[in-house]
XYZ file of C-alpha atoms in Angstrom:
516
model
C 48.279 9.248 17.759
C 44.276 8.247 17.563
C 42.551 9.238 14.437
C 39.070 10.213 13.056
C 37.686 10.881 10.492
C 34.949 14.573 10.468
C 32.835 15.654 7.097
C 33.477 18.970 9.938
C 36.108 20.126 12.433
C 35.847 23.162 14.175
C 38.913 24.419 16.653
C 36.976 26.069 19.309
C 34.882 26.891 22.244
C 33.496 29.876 21.999
C 30.223 31.030 20.171
C 31.091 31.417 17.775
C 32.720 27.500 17.537
C 28.911 25.646 19.458
C 27.008 27.279 17.704
C 28.835 25.878 14.379
C 28.896 22.811 15.910
C 24.727 22.889 16.975
C 24.354 24.068 12.840
C 26.631 21.002 11.450
C 25.395 18.291 13.823
C 21.656 19.061 13.191
C 22.738 18.882 9.355
C 24.120 15.799 10.360
C 27.915 16.694 9.473
C 28.138 14.935 13.053
C 31.383 17.335 13.563
C 34.520 17.051 15.839
C 35.382 19.655 18.110
C 38.443 21.152 19.639
C 37.013 23.021 22.396
C 41.087 23.596 24.072
C 43.179 23.600 27.009
C 44.280 26.407 28.628
C 44.270 26.945 24.642
C 45.487 31.279 24.519
C 46.152 30.783 29.259
C 41.752 30.578 28.637
C 39.989 27.668 30.126
C 37.172 26.094 27.595
C 34.444 28.568 26.234
C 37.283 31.572 25.734
C 36.826 35.153 27.165
C 33.454 34.373 27.829
C 35.286 32.885 30.414
C 36.823 35.764 31.875
C 33.625 38.020 32.129
C 30.697 37.721 35.137
C 27.666 38.824 34.192
C 26.059 39.000 30.338
C 24.053 41.058 30.094
C 22.464 42.500 26.323
C 22.948 38.163 24.921
C 19.160 37.381 24.640
C 17.465 35.379 25.363
C 18.342 35.579 29.654
C 16.298 39.167 30.708
C 18.213 38.724 34.101
C 21.775 37.614 32.562
C 23.560 35.312 33.051
C 27.665 34.300 33.764
C 29.992 33.612 31.123
C 30.599 30.280 32.955
C 27.143 29.848 32.487
C 26.113 30.774 29.294
C 29.182 28.361 27.601
C 28.141 25.641 29.946
C 25.137 25.966 27.684
C 25.995 26.220 24.966
C 28.491 22.924 24.666
C 25.848 21.166 26.535
C 23.008 22.437 23.721
C 26.240 21.371 21.396
C 27.192 17.176 22.106
C 22.595 17.009 22.077
C 22.855 17.400 18.578
C 25.520 14.788 18.340
C 29.183 17.592 18.206
C 32.060 14.889 19.373
C 33.715 17.804 22.005
C 37.893 16.816 22.875
C 38.251 19.037 25.358
C 42.217 19.643 24.141
C 44.187 22.192 22.268
C 45.067 22.026 18.212
C 48.285 23.009 17.985
C 49.644 21.627 14.250
C 47.255 21.555 10.725
C 48.324 20.711 7.558
C 45.765 22.230 4.966
C 48.344 21.922 1.965
C 46.026 18.523 0.548
C 42.879 16.774 1.597
C 41.682 16.183 3.280
C 43.105 18.391 5.730
C 45.418 17.106 8.185
C 44.382 18.525 11.998
C 46.890 16.830 15.390
C 46.517 17.385 19.478
C 48.777 15.841 21.398
C 47.160 12.816 21.416
C 45.230 12.954 18.423
C 44.809 13.760 14.255
C 41.584 13.911 12.587
C 41.149 14.252 8.987
C 38.346 16.393 7.901
C 36.929 17.209 4.499
C 35.924 20.889 6.205
C 37.020 22.805 8.912
C 35.816 25.631 11.275
C 38.846 27.900 12.794
C 36.786 30.136 15.630
C 39.322 30.022 18.045
C 38.564 34.379 18.954
C 40.786 36.614 19.893
C 42.528 37.001 22.953
C 42.239 40.463 24.314
C 46.115 42.233 25.446
C 46.563 43.250 28.876
C 48.870 44.670 30.748
C 50.576 43.367 33.847
C 51.028 45.481 37.033
C 50.171 44.543 40.405
C 46.346 44.473 40.973
C 46.282 43.905 38.120
C 45.474 39.973 38.353
C 43.085 37.592 39.541
C 42.577 35.627 42.475
C 43.603 37.889 46.125
C 45.054 41.350 45.392
C 43.931 41.087 42.066
C 40.778 43.267 40.403
C 39.987 41.596 37.276
C 36.611 40.859 36.613
C 35.942 43.226 39.800
C 36.596 47.216 38.258
C 39.599 45.668 35.977
C 38.085 44.646 32.262
C 39.274 44.245 28.460
C 35.688 44.780 26.940
C 33.928 48.561 27.639
C 31.178 47.879 25.801
C 30.434 44.383 26.817
C 31.357 45.765 31.323
C 30.216 49.267 30.787
C 26.985 49.283 31.784
C 27.631 47.188 34.916
C 25.981 48.909 38.177
C 29.692 48.886 39.737
C 30.534 52.038 36.558
C 27.697 54.010 37.158
C 28.739 57.689 38.100
C 31.631 56.273 38.197
C 34.960 58.005 37.502
C 36.769 55.662 34.652
C 39.507 54.933 33.155
C 40.551 53.931 29.982
C 44.463 52.025 28.720
C 45.566 53.090 24.592
C 46.058 55.468 21.652
C 44.504 54.040 19.403
C 41.013 54.493 17.823
C 39.580 51.496 20.420
C 40.616 53.479 23.191
C 39.039 56.969 21.592
C 36.120 54.606 21.201
C 35.429 53.066 24.259
C 36.266 55.842 26.730
C 33.367 58.132 24.002
C 31.283 54.818 25.199
C 31.833 54.884 28.502
C 31.201 58.795 29.377
C 27.631 57.085 28.476
C 28.026 55.487 32.216
C 30.446 56.895 34.155
C 31.038 60.017 36.292
C 34.451 61.337 33.790
C 36.793 59.309 31.458
C 40.470 59.404 31.056
C 42.723 58.516 28.341
C 45.747 57.015 29.960
C 49.140 56.534 27.036
C 52.051 56.246 28.015
C 53.306 58.784 24.368
C 52.762 62.003 23.808
C 50.602 61.182 20.624
C 47.729 59.351 19.927
C 47.924 56.801 17.503
C 44.288 57.214 16.533
C 42.655 58.804 13.642
C 42.403 62.423 13.216
C 38.670 62.462 13.338
C 38.712 59.839 16.844
C 40.669 62.180 18.999
C 38.643 64.881 17.694
C 35.146 62.937 18.915
C 38.007 62.080 22.488
C 38.955 65.294 22.848
C 36.040 67.080 22.582
C 33.983 65.316 24.614
C 33.744 66.976 28.397
C 33.190 64.042 30.631
C 36.850 63.459 28.903
C 40.445 64.550 30.008
C 43.293 62.410 29.241
C 46.593 61.964 30.454
C 49.429 61.485 28.488
C 52.644 60.109 29.412
C 51.479 58.763 31.751
C 51.520 54.480 32.958
C 49.655 52.513 35.204
C 52.050 50.707 37.318
C 49.730 49.917 39.607
C 45.968 49.369 41.085
C 44.181 49.099 45.470
C 41.225 48.233 45.939
C 38.620 50.691 47.204
C 37.752 51.727 51.512
C 34.848 49.740 51.602
C 37.330 46.331 52.224
C 35.091 45.280 49.339
C 37.607 43.924 47.376
C 36.399 46.172 44.446
C 38.730 48.673 41.817
C 39.488 52.212 43.885
C 42.269 54.060 42.506
C 45.920 53.401 40.337
C 48.859 54.723 41.221
C 50.257 56.026 37.709
C 53.812 57.417 36.282
C 55.215 60.058 34.440
C 57.558 58.351 32.303
C 59.167 60.986 31.302
C 60.151 62.723 35.517
C 59.163 59.211 37.447
C 56.616 60.859 39.255
C 54.131 58.898 40.785
C 50.833 60.794 41.028
C 47.285 58.424 42.363
C 44.676 58.392 40.491
C 41.151 57.860 41.805
C 38.953 55.291 39.420
C 36.227 52.795 40.457
C 36.833 50.953 36.665
C 39.668 50.751 34.606
C 39.753 49.533 30.778
C 42.542 48.124 28.447
C 41.946 49.368 24.790
C 45.836 48.554 23.865
C 44.089 45.893 20.616
C 43.456 42.233 20.875
C 46.137 39.262 19.911
C 43.714 36.635 16.690
C 44.564 32.833 18.392
C 46.241 31.839 14.942
C 49.582 31.027 15.483
C 48.921 27.692 14.952
C 47.327 27.871 11.591
C 51.514 28.178 10.204
C 50.166 31.102 8.077
C 48.267 28.026 5.969
C 45.422 30.395 5.294
C 45.469 34.017 4.838
C 46.198 37.279 7.678
C 45.853 40.716 7.457
C 48.553 42.843 9.018
C 47.334 42.083 12.576
C 46.818 38.140 12.401
C 43.443 38.280 11.835
C 41.645 35.572 9.336
C 41.471 37.223 6.236
C 37.411 35.945 4.787
C 35.830 36.889 1.742
C 33.111 39.516 2.428
C 29.773 37.790 2.986
C 31.067 34.824 4.088
C 33.277 32.918 6.335
C 35.736 31.880 3.167
C 39.296 31.826 3.978
C 41.981 31.831 1.175
C 41.945 28.396 1.497
C 38.636 26.294 0.038
C 37.255 24.178 2.327
C 38.927 26.453 5.843
C 36.262 28.452 7.307
C 36.646 31.241 10.188
C 33.980 32.268 12.458
C 33.897 34.543 15.785
C 36.905 37.640 16.948
C 39.382 35.450 14.993
C 37.765 37.206 12.562
C 35.932 39.831 13.691
C 38.780 42.934 14.669
C 34.996 45.514 14.729
C 32.648 43.911 16.970
C 34.272 41.230 18.566
C 29.802 40.243 21.367
C 28.988 36.828 21.589
C 26.338 37.716 19.599
C 28.382 38.421 16.673
C 30.048 35.225 17.425
C 27.848 33.210 17.183
C 26.452 34.921 13.973
C 29.051 33.331 11.884
C 29.579 30.398 13.951
C 26.072 29.560 12.241
C 27.191 31.379 8.798
C 30.278 29.150 8.811
C 29.455 25.678 9.424
C 26.103 26.846 5.988
C 29.411 27.322 4.107
C 31.329 24.575 4.883
C 28.131 22.236 4.756
C 27.220 23.647 0.805
C 30.952 23.049 0.330
C 30.393 19.219 1.096
C 27.747 19.602 -1.013
C 29.683 21.355 -3.881
C 32.710 18.568 -4.243
C 29.716 15.808 -3.535
C 30.572 14.879 -0.120
C 27.831 14.490 1.835
C 25.503 10.733 0.516
C 23.109 11.674 -1.869
C 19.717 10.225 -0.450
C 19.097 7.922 -2.954
C 15.512 9.519 -4.737
C 17.239 12.847 -3.639
C 17.380 15.802 -7.112
C 20.467 14.876 -8.170
C 21.360 18.044 -11.048
C 24.685 17.156 -12.597
C 25.737 13.553 -11.358
C 24.683 11.123 -14.113
C 23.192 7.441 -13.009
C 24.468 4.636 -16.636
C 22.655 1.767 -17.249
C 23.284 -0.432 -19.578
C 21.696 -1.652 -22.974
C 20.527 -4.747 -22.602
C 20.602 -5.886 -26.749
C 24.436 -4.524 -26.584
C 26.200 -3.958 -23.207
C 29.090 -1.789 -24.919
C 26.340 0.463 -25.769
C 25.550 2.557 -22.451
C 22.494 4.616 -21.455
C 22.494 7.694 -19.206
C 19.885 8.062 -17.269
C 20.031 11.447 -15.463
C 18.520 10.689 -11.711
C 16.278 13.592 -11.672
C 12.556 13.424 -12.310
C 12.026 16.096 -14.375
C 10.429 16.047 -18.084
C 12.255 19.085 -18.994
C 15.454 17.352 -18.535
C 17.407 15.203 -21.952
C 17.771 11.287 -21.630
C 20.814 10.015 -23.946
C 20.070 6.969 -25.300
C 22.166 5.431 -28.376
C 20.240 4.769 -31.920
C 20.799 0.393 -30.995
C 21.230 0.108 -35.106
C 24.149 2.645 -35.206
C 26.000 2.822 -31.702
C 27.722 5.660 -33.465
C 24.555 7.311 -34.267
C 22.653 9.583 -30.645
C 19.391 10.359 -31.218
C 17.667 12.341 -28.371
C 14.199 11.768 -26.052
C 12.775 14.215 -23.532
C 12.854 11.684 -19.442
C 9.531 11.997 -18.631
C 7.836 11.780 -15.328
C 7.786 7.845 -14.831
C 8.555 5.691 -18.669
C 10.541 6.597 -20.822
C 9.685 6.850 -24.854
C 11.859 6.536 -27.777
C 9.192 5.796 -30.909
C 10.505 6.929 -34.022
C 7.574 7.508 -36.515
C 7.903 5.619 -39.749
C 11.295 6.272 -41.456
C 10.247 7.652 -45.261
C 11.328 9.014 -48.304
C 12.222 12.773 -49.415
C 12.809 13.792 -52.810
C 15.163 10.808 -53.284
C 17.149 11.524 -51.449
C 16.852 11.229 -47.617
C 15.638 9.730 -45.264
C 14.734 11.125 -41.476
C 12.919 9.525 -39.035
C 11.124 11.848 -36.660
C 10.712 11.163 -32.005
C 7.292 12.091 -30.984
C 9.262 14.530 -28.451
C 10.846 17.046 -30.405
C 14.207 15.093 -30.856
C 15.608 14.844 -33.367
C 17.129 11.615 -35.900
C 19.032 11.886 -39.069
C 20.568 9.355 -41.005
C 23.396 9.469 -44.255
C 21.967 6.700 -46.273
C 21.179 7.783 -49.848
C 18.702 6.228 -51.592
C 19.878 7.551 -55.525
C 23.117 5.898 -53.412
C 21.541 2.693 -52.801
C 19.218 2.238 -56.227
C 22.876 2.531 -58.068
C 24.867 0.027 -56.235
C 21.280 -2.678 -56.583
C 21.738 -1.671 -59.926
C 25.544 -2.123 -60.033
C 25.070 -5.126 -58.746
C 23.912 -6.986 -61.912
C 25.433 -9.358 -64.017
C 27.017 -7.522 -67.504
C 24.277 -7.875 -69.585
C 21.591 -7.487 -67.550
C 19.639 -4.628 -67.684
C 18.171 -3.757 -63.896
C 14.893 -1.857 -63.931
C 14.205 0.610 -62.170
C 11.356 -0.233 -60.159
C 13.211 -3.446 -58.543
C 15.706 -0.796 -57.206
C 13.567 0.413 -55.091
C 11.874 -2.365 -54.232
C 15.253 -3.983 -53.189
C 15.624 -0.196 -50.914
C 11.649 -0.257 -49.973
C 12.681 -4.098 -48.283
C 14.944 -3.690 -46.925
C 14.631 0.163 -44.995
C 10.854 -2.330 -44.008
C 13.641 -5.067 -42.295
C 15.809 -1.797 -40.307
C 12.686 -0.132 -39.558
C 11.635 -3.486 -37.520
C 14.626 -3.857 -35.888
C 15.205 -0.121 -34.565
C 11.386 -0.183 -33.648
C 11.766 -3.670 -31.693
C 15.155 -2.403 -30.219
C 13.321 0.276 -28.976
C 10.287 -1.457 -27.665
C 13.040 -3.818 -25.378
C 15.555 -0.295 -24.328
C 11.574 0.963 -23.475
C 10.533 -1.764 -20.971
C 14.302 -1.619 -19.833
C 14.488 1.429 -18.911
C 10.627 1.384 -17.002
C 11.596 -1.567 -15.204
C 14.980 -0.458 -13.905
C 13.207 3.503 -12.432
C 10.614 1.438 -10.599
C 13.482 -0.258 -8.944
C 15.345 2.939 -8.068
C 11.242 4.390 -6.466
C 10.946 1.153 -4.785
C 14.290 1.119 -3.060
C 13.655 5.122 -1.720
C 10.568 4.145 -0.429
C 11.809 1.553 1.393
C 14.975 3.869 1.930
C 12.977 7.057 3.411
C 10.917 4.295 5.614
C 13.836 3.131 7.282
C 15.621 6.647 7.780
C 11.963 7.457 9.307
C 12.171 4.783 12.007
C 15.614 5.597 13.220
C 15.255 9.097 13.575
C 12.835 8.371 15.774
C 14.305 5.863 17.719
C 16.563 8.532 17.804
C 14.136 11.301 18.511
C 12.917 8.507 21.708
C 16.567 7.761 22.956
C 17.366 11.143 24.246
C 14.246 11.728 25.607
C 14.243 9.317 27.685
C 17.988 9.672 28.648
C 16.633 13.298 30.039
C 17.233 13.985 33.578
C 14.779 16.437 34.342
C 11.635 15.709 34.089
C 10.091 16.255 30.676
C 7.499 18.824 29.757
C 3.800 17.788 29.295
C 4.838 18.301 25.275
C 7.620 15.885 24.910
C 5.693 13.352 27.574
C 3.238 13.102 25.043
C 6.057 12.526 22.226
C 7.806 10.761 24.339
C 4.006 7.854 24.913
C 3.064 8.114 21.717
C 6.427 7.126 19.880
C 6.537 3.632 22.991
C 2.763 2.596 21.513
C 4.677 2.989 18.297
C 7.737 0.765 18.619
C 5.892 -1.245 19.873
């Protein structure tokens, strides 16, 4: 078993998975993507690989084959650095971090996971329902009316929807825009759909209902073109089989989300779909996100899946920033992470500096004379100032040191008490004068001021020196990263097999000149 470590691991192979991979890769999260190997009996690419022309995905005015669209998704993911494995994730462990994902040959330890395994449309199995010889799947039989209903082979032709729920009612109504007539076939004597959905369908003059019916066979049309021509429908009550001419058959019997491998480790709804926080792709497990049809039972479109894939990548990126997983570039504003610098005067006296250039962010410094008495100065653009004004006596009771930036320093020393102590220190019989006591206190105070000023000057110099070193390191780091980015861009241009555009050619030559 190979073991890999990743910031983001994506499970899936459709538009949601690859959109997430593209966004995550562009954010330099170097995602690993497992596209599966015949997962849910579908090739990598998901349901799009089971369709022919895709005409409602933006950017392809003439339409595109589903399998070709998926190939473009994959190529774009790889271009930005996503690492793709054609393996199926069959087990996960979300009980601790990093999260663990297992295939038959490798294990991935990931700090964030995006689940985008999709949902498989349920299909009935009967002669003619499958693919290949004798089958009419994608040649008249489909599981998505919204995706395929507008195709030319269905226009002005009789169509059939199998199902009895809200989806069946909705798809039948939708197909009346294109078909000459729409039949709803349901194996029971009443529908499961809501009353309002039934009313909408049954009041449509182009819809006809066949209850207690079950399709037992599909056959081709008389033209010999290999497309659907009709169905044999069996009455489940009396067993009679009738013939029904139809050019299209749409299964609307629900979908099965691919969530079994999660083994209940994230919250699922009653139908097995992953539950996400409204307006996000966040699941019940912090750091695990869900996108695409695996969490969408309503829209189930390639373009909406792609949208949630983008959301999942952004949600994952923000999550990693919150937990501090992403590497922070030197000099980047970090509001929550303090950098600790030790005072040169006393290694045990810490000075906490925030790695942020902001005049509103306080810098906490401990008084050199007394480590238990802190005072606060404000962090300037590039230097730390901590000038203390001359201590002065006020009403003979206390002294106060004021900072020029608005911070305060107060001492509990009491002038009167010091005078009394000095007086008590004289031998018995010798009277001490008030003036002598005051002189002694003043002298001690002046000596303290000199020591404090010296300590503050040293601290200011040391702080300034460290900040200047940080900025110098930051500039060198940015320059190095820019150089690496240009090298990577040049490598991608040189590695292209197709002919470069005029702009790309110009950029390539410019980069080569810079390297030389």
